[in-house]
């Protein structure tokens, strides 16, 4: 598990990534990934892996998925040009509109794909975790659509700050279980979902919400989210007349980012930037910038980078955005950082909120706070790279954030 | 000298006494850090093997009780380093072999290079790592073996037959047969299928088999006794400690 | 202004409607419509009429509009099949997904079209009214996108029950002015918007949110919303293999309904049903079922049907859905009812809420409460017409309704 | 006998006295329904023409003051029917001609067939209907003309020249020249352009021209006097009534 990778092996690992060799048969992206779970879950993960092997490329599954994506989710989502931001920032700004996907974020791409898989695997019920509530809502919607009962675990802190999404899940028939253990945010919700799954690993399907967790989840979620990047590529060629010079996405667990990035990994002229939550500042516990300042370790099933103390205890994190407030990150991102293909940076709470407001007033699009981190980073890049062509993943809409925005940007204005 | 062999010997001694061995779980430094060694010795007076839980922020295989104990211990400042140094420095230690039960990350962070020797120096005979399945365990297993320490393998009622056999073959110390799907701490009343499953584990295993998860009372131990070599008592014992009662008295109540 | 129309003249009027002769040069649909406004607004309405004449079919305007609709709004919106509802109700249920349009409802189709027109007319600022807040949010978004300042009038009662939308408008830079006069809902907001417009009729563009008001608004809004019906027609042919037997939409002011209905008016085999808010019951003041129980009169600029007392005073209305809670209705609906082309019915609060819940749990789509009225009506129709093919206008999403749903469907469950 | 001619005569009488006529607006039945006729007579003692406001739920051309009065009157149960019957039954009525100012819908509902005769019987000389532009007015205008009643036309500073001329040509009673864009009740200080506009209205109009909207004090009346035949006082007078002050005293203060 050594992480000191020299330039030659980095180049070799990247070449293998581009050839599609990761995750390898051990579920790894170079050193990262794997399957660190209680023995009870191993058979379930094996079944999932076999199911993916059997179904993911199956024409009938693909047809079902395409039908749901096109006629229920609303894909392809548009690529919007941002005239005002472009003029203001001195670059060409293009936005991939996952906010227009059904339920309001990219999460639905993976949720409906996994729910279709769960059905084929004969699952009787589904569990899911959620941070911002977007994956919970997406899971509730996908499971309602397919007639699967679903229980969603959500940290008590997140229930508070993403209240509108709790009601949405319940209206779609989901059971929402508040998690009051641990940090009461996304990490604790994943722990609880895993505990639930451990209790009934054969009858229950765990519908994981990001590109995290034990193999094969990071692979499965990437495959289901890569439609974002595939569509973007085609749309950029058609609408912008060429590939972007730089691609930006926010990174919580990393699902929207890996979905957008993956189809561009082989385009070596395309700079790729992941943007994490810088929170209140660089101090431990004040942010959730895992890739920027984390160290290797195992959390919730995978070997990746994490925010941890000297004793291997997971660090409490902070971000104004519930969906980025997570001390781990998908192993493929740890890999892409390590081999130097993707640069990761962080944006603080205040800067993200300012970017949200700028986008809202300039283009009439109210993004999720998560998403706004990517815009803030793209803005700096644009200023440093005049006339460059920039693609930003607009991962979700901000309706869910109204309680937080009422306390911050709208303070005293409502 | 503590090694993986001690564990086998301790269980064999109980077997010789015609009773299942008692493997007792305690969270290190719970309820109070200052009482760690005293509690350990008290439990040691009535247990055949002791599992010392290293607290972790994300104990995903554990139920409420052990989560609570783990959180309290972290709050007390308990770390793996501290546990090892306390054990190393302890003037009196139980005769029962000691196992460290820990999630992987604190061990990784300590370092696989340093850990086995440090553990051995502290009188630890082996490890139980609930989130380290066999496929990922080679490196750690090798490091432990080099110091003669055991890596206890868990098996579960949902483990397929062929996998069960593969897991039981190289087992170190004993095979930890989880009695149910789920987290620690639930009350289960040991249905017949579980007994059948335990028989299968025993048939597959060269090492002794201890059953754990949800064992709380003498009736359960009696029912399990013909099918296992030992029982593991975790959450129930932690609750005894939580209530400030005598763990040794509780454990002695489980001796058949 | 006689309303007793015999069968022959009804047939004649309908034929003229189908030939596209309405509104006529006096801004009327048969007897309905016209322009009943203070003299101060006449020049502004004349300019608007000339602007529509000049621009609406202009290739450059059309190209701008198409670009914004396709790449910013997310058109075409999908047509979704509803497998679970279809099985349960014994008919083929198809849903036109305006909930997936940017900002969450059909309102944006008209808002962006009008904002593009306002720019060409040289407007310095925009005013709009809003009931459910959806038109306010759509106007805020469209005006932000085009760099126009906008003031939105919203009744104090609606501000309360559609709170999330108030924050959304403000974040996009709109000024939201609470209206505490009159009934403090949509009607009072229209009055206030008109008062604002009267104060600066040349510099201000009034971005009206429904197919109501003085000529040429009912025409303009219909033309901009008719894309819903045009897309639906094509999609029904392609996906369902034929036109629907029946088309349903909810009717507040009537914009989503006229947009969906209009392209089907000439298809005489297609039954068309508008669904109003039956509120608490049939008593005056307990509902806002204008077409079902209103009488002819003039309100807010047009001769149409209204809910009024014996003295011509406008009736207070009630509906659980802010967007339907309006005592008037677009004149083209009054016309379509009078000539017998469209049937109008009403659905009460409770039935609408039950339909919302049924749709959410069956298809994983949380609709607006307004929209749910159409589903409730379609359900009865389906039961009475087994195996029929039904198209329902899913006019908007329910995020905005969370405060109301928390007090009703989710009572005690949050 | 009251007809549209009375209005012209009343204004002409003021002109002869070398002062602008005072057209006074009151909301019928405000502040109290019981005082309607008494208030009317009190105002009549100091006004040349009286506009009686018929309350309406949606007075879109009116500012806060008249909205408030309209709402209060509705609350008092005031209706067009009641107003006409009170006027018909009133034992004493002002000498000043009476106009009904109403939004269209209450008039429509009463019925264009019945309304002119009923209005005439009640001593009403004409109507002002702020939401009835010329293009929509033919039917009502004809019905009024048949009874010799006036439909007062409004013109505004934004009315284009050719339209202004078209509107002023068939004017009944007087031309109501709105002094500003906006609703009733704002305070305006009559800029020079407004005076130029009023001169243009006068030049276009055969009938007398009265200026209204925002007229509150003697200084404004003085400034307007050379350019108009009369001034219309609305919100300011309603506020006087609201405060319980004497409307006649207030109006006399505006007599030049
Ligand atoms: C809109 C949006 N963007 C981004 C994220 C972060 O998740 P991920 O990094 O998996 O894309 C979330 C998580 O909830 C989200 O809701
Ligand atoms: C989702 C939705 N549907 C329907 C309506 C009713 O308006 P209209 O009748 O103009 O479509 C509204 C109004 O706000 C709305 O938000």
Tab-separated table of N, CA and C in Angstrom, chain C residues 348-414:
chain	number	residue	atom	x	y	z
C	348	UNK	N	-61.636	18.872	-5.352
C	348	UNK	CA	-61.448	19.499	-4.047
C	348	UNK	C	-60.047	19.330	-3.480
C	349	UNK	N	-59.757	20.127	-2.447
C	349	UNK	CA	-58.455	20.110	-1.777
C	349	UNK	C	-58.005	18.691	-1.417
C	350	UNK	N	-58.883	17.973	-0.741
C	350	UNK	CA	-58.471	16.674	-0.199
C	350	UNK	C	-58.173	15.667	-1.303
C	351	UNK	N	-59.020	15.716	-2.327
C	351	UNK	CA	-58.838	14.790	-3.433
C	351	UNK	C	-57.529	15.105	-4.180
C	352	UNK	N	-57.247	16.385	-4.299
C	352	UNK	CA	-56.002	16.784	-4.968
C	352	UNK	C	-54.792	16.314	-4.159
C	353	UNK	N	-54.850	16.500	-2.855
C	353	UNK	CA	-53.726	16.071	-2.017
C	353	UNK	C	-53.545	14.562	-2.084
C	354	UNK	N	-54.656	13.846	-2.096
C	354	UNK	CA	-54.564	12.383	-2.196
C	354	UNK	C	-53.926	11.985	-3.528
C	355	UNK	N	-54.279	12.701	-4.593
C	355	UNK	CA	-53.697	12.393	-5.907
C	355	UNK	C	-52.212	12.702	-5.919
C	356	UNK	N	-51.827	13.783	-5.255
C	356	UNK	CA	-50.407	14.119	-5.168
C	356	UNK	C	-49.644	12.972	-4.520
C	357	UNK	N	-50.200	12.471	-3.437
C	357	UNK	CA	-49.531	11.386	-2.729
C	357	UNK	C	-49.501	10.110	-3.571
C	358	UNK	N	-50.598	9.844	-4.250
C	358	UNK	CA	-50.633	8.635	-5.087
C	358	UNK	C	-49.579	8.712	-6.194
C	359	UNK	N	-49.500	9.845	-6.846
C	359	UNK	CA	-48.508	10.031	-7.913
C	359	UNK	C	-47.086	9.893	-7.353
C	360	UNK	N	-46.842	10.517	-6.204
C	360	UNK	CA	-45.497	10.483	-5.610
C	360	UNK	C	-45.075	9.055	-5.309
C	361	UNK	N	-45.985	8.291	-4.707
C	361	UNK	CA	-45.623	6.926	-4.307
C	361	UNK	C	-45.612	5.966	-5.489
C	362	UNK	N	-46.440	6.247	-6.495
C	362	UNK	CA	-46.528	5.313	-7.624
C	362	UNK	C	-45.428	5.544	-8.643
C	363	UNK	N	-45.109	6.807	-8.921
C	363	UNK	CA	-44.185	7.092	-10.019
C	363	UNK	C	-42.930	7.855	-9.578
C	364	UNK	N	-42.818	8.133	-8.276
C	364	UNK	CA	-41.621	8.845	-7.821
C	364	UNK	C	-41.542	10.261	-8.366
C	365	UNK	N	-42.680	10.897	-8.480
C	365	UNK	CA	-42.711	12.287	-8.960
C	365	UNK	C	-43.558	13.095	-7.997
C	366	UNK	N	-42.927	14.108	-7.416
C	366	UNK	CA	-43.628	14.965	-6.471
C	366	UNK	C	-44.122	16.181	-7.248
C	367	UNK	N	-45.395	16.203	-7.536
C	367	UNK	CA	-45.937	17.296	-8.351
C	367	UNK	C	-46.351	18.464	-7.484
C	368	UNK	N	-46.577	19.590	-8.138
C	368	UNK	CA	-47.192	20.729	-7.462
C	368	UNK	C	-48.616	20.355	-7.073
C	369	UNK	N	-49.135	21.021	-6.053
C	369	UNK	CA	-50.526	20.747	-5.656
C	369	UNK	C	-51.473	21.146	-6.792
C	370	UNK	N	-51.147	22.213	-7.491
C	370	UNK	CA	-51.958	22.628	-8.649
C	370	UNK	C	-52.134	21.436	-9.593
C	371	UNK	N	-50.997	20.893	-10.013
C	371	UNK	CA	-50.953	19.776	-10.946
C	371	UNK	C	-51.781	18.586	-10.479
C	372	UNK	N	-51.737	18.325	-9.197
C	372	UNK	CA	-52.400	17.140	-8.650
C	372	UNK	C	-53.897	17.151	-8.931
C	373	UNK	N	-54.477	18.351	-9.059
C	373	UNK	CA	-55.896	18.429	-9.406
C	373	UNK	C	-56.173	17.710	-10.735
C	374	UNK	N	-55.271	17.882	-11.690
C	374	UNK	CA	-55.460	17.241	-12.995
C	374	UNK	C	-55.366	15.720	-12.877
C	375	UNK	N	-54.469	15.250	-12.026
C	375	UNK	CA	-54.330	13.798	-11.850
C	375	UNK	C	-55.587	13.196	-11.216
C	376	UNK	N	-56.125	13.896	-10.225
C	376	UNK	CA	-57.332	13.380	-9.572
C	376	UNK	C	-58.463	13.247	-10.585
C	377	UNK	N	-58.602	14.247	-11.449
C	377	UNK	CA	-59.680	14.195	-12.448
C	377	UNK	C	-59.412	13.094	-13.465
C	378	UNK	N	-58.159	12.956	-13.869
C	378	UNK	CA	-57.815	11.928	-14.853
C	378	UNK	C	-58.085	10.533	-14.300
C	379	UNK	N	-57.883	10.386	-13.009
C	379	UNK	CA	-58.133	9.083	-12.383
C	379	UNK	C	-59.603	8.669	-12.556
C	380	UNK	N	-60.525	9.568	-12.269
C	380	UNK	CA	-61.948	9.239	-12.442
C	380	UNK	C	-62.254	8.920	-13.901
C	381	UNK	N	-61.656	9.718	-14.778
C	381	UNK	CA	-61.897	9.495	-16.208
C	381	UNK	C	-61.395	8.109	-16.617
C	382	UNK	N	-60.204	7.774	-16.136
C	382	UNK	CA	-59.612	6.480	-16.478
C	382	UNK	C	-60.518	5.336	-16.035
C	383	UNK	N	-61.044	5.472	-14.821
C	383	UNK	CA	-61.909	4.397	-14.308
C	383	UNK	C	-63.176	4.283	-15.158
C	384	UNK	N	-63.646	5.426	-15.661
C	384	UNK	CA	-64.858	5.403	-16.474
C	384	UNK	C	-64.571	5.031	-17.928
C	385	UNK	N	-63.310	5.127	-18.327
C	385	UNK	CA	-62.952	4.835	-19.726
C	385	UNK	C	-61.789	3.859	-19.774
C	386	UNK	N	-62.060	2.591	-19.460
C	386	UNK	CA	-60.970	1.623	-19.374
C	386	UNK	C	-60.188	1.566	-20.687
C	387	UNK	N	-58.904	1.365	-20.537
C	387	UNK	CA	-57.982	1.234	-21.679
C	387	UNK	C	-57.836	2.492	-22.526
C	388	UNK	N	-58.382	3.612	-22.048
C	388	UNK	CA	-58.191	4.839	-22.833
C	388	UNK	C	-56.763	5.343	-22.648
C	389	UNK	N	-56.350	6.198	-23.569
C	389	UNK	CA	-55.001	6.750	-23.555
C	389	UNK	C	-55.103	8.199	-23.087
C	390	UNK	N	-54.508	8.470	-21.952
C	390	UNK	CA	-54.732	9.771	-21.301
C	390	UNK	C	-53.416	10.532	-21.173
C	391	UNK	N	-53.462	11.778	-21.560
C	391	UNK	CA	-52.299	12.662	-21.420
C	391	UNK	C	-52.594	13.680	-20.327
C	392	UNK	N	-51.690	13.755	-19.354
C	392	UNK	CA	-51.883	14.718	-18.259
C	392	UNK	C	-50.734	15.722	-18.280
C	393	UNK	N	-51.076	16.981	-18.190
C	393	UNK	CA	-50.045	18.020	-18.107
C	393	UNK	C	-49.507	18.072	-16.689
C	394	UNK	N	-48.241	17.685	-16.542
C	394	UNK	CA	-47.634	17.703	-15.218
C	394	UNK	C	-46.965	19.081	-15.100
C	395	UNK	N	-47.774	20.056	-14.712
C	395	UNK	CA	-47.366	21.452	-14.885
C	395	UNK	C	-46.188	21.890	-14.030
C	396	UNK	N	-45.976	21.246	-12.892
C	396	UNK	CA	-44.852	21.711	-12.067
C	396	UNK	C	-44.540	20.768	-10.930
C	397	UNK	N	-43.407	21.025	-10.306
C	397	UNK	CA	-42.997	20.171	-9.200
C	397	UNK	C	-43.431	20.742	-7.854
C	398	UNK	N	-43.403	19.865	-6.859
C	398	UNK	CA	-43.997	20.210	-5.581
C	398	UNK	C	-43.061	20.774	-4.531
C	399	UNK	N	-41.806	21.015	-4.871
C	399	UNK	CA	-40.866	21.512	-3.856
C	399	UNK	C	-41.406	22.750	-3.152
C	400	UNK	N	-41.962	23.647	-3.937
C	400	UNK	CA	-42.509	24.892	-3.410
C	400	UNK	C	-43.634	24.657	-2.406
C	401	UNK	N	-44.255	23.489	-2.472
C	401	UNK	CA	-45.414	23.220	-1.629
C	401	UNK	C	-45.069	22.571	-0.299
C	402	UNK	N	-43.793	22.401	-0.024
C	402	UNK	CA	-43.435	21.680	1.197
C	402	UNK	C	-44.063	22.307	2.449
C	403	UNK	N	-44.093	23.636	2.604
C	403	UNK	CA	-44.741	24.164	3.810
C	403	UNK	C	-46.210	23.726	3.921
C	404	UNK	N	-46.929	23.770	2.812
C	404	UNK	CA	-48.335	23.360	2.849
C	404	UNK	C	-48.454	21.852	3.075
C	405	UNK	N	-47.612	21.087	2.412
C	405	UNK	CA	-47.683	19.628	2.568
C	405	UNK	C	-47.289	19.212	3.982
C	406	UNK	N	-46.387	19.977	4.591
C	406	UNK	CA	-46.003	19.677	5.975
C	406	UNK	C	-47.203	19.841	6.903
C	407	UNK	N	-48.078	20.794	6.570
C	407	UNK	CA	-49.265	21.032	7.404
C	407	UNK	C	-50.415	20.084	7.073
C	408	UNK	N	-50.323	19.416	5.921
C	408	UNK	CA	-51.460	18.586	5.515
C	408	UNK	C	-51.046	17.110	5.448
C	409	UNK	N	-50.577	16.672	4.288
C	409	UNK	CA	-50.242	15.255	4.116
C	409	UNK	C	-49.216	14.758	5.122
C	410	UNK	N	-48.266	15.612	5.459
C	410	UNK	CA	-47.167	15.160	6.317
C	410	UNK	C	-47.411	15.478	7.785
C	411	UNK	N	-48.593	15.943	8.078
C	411	UNK	CA	-48.891	16.340	9.456
C	411	UNK	C	-48.591	15.193	10.422
C	412	UNK	N	-47.766	15.469	11.413
C	412	UNK	CA	-47.422	14.448	12.384
C	412	UNK	C	-46.389	13.445	11.890
C	413	UNK	N	-45.946	13.606	10.639
C	413	UNK	CA	-44.978	12.637	10.104
C	413	UNK	C	-43.580	13.218	9.956
C	414	UNK	N	-43.421	14.489	10.280
C	414	UNK	CA	-42.082	15.079	10.089
C	414	UNK	C	-41.318	15.151	11.403
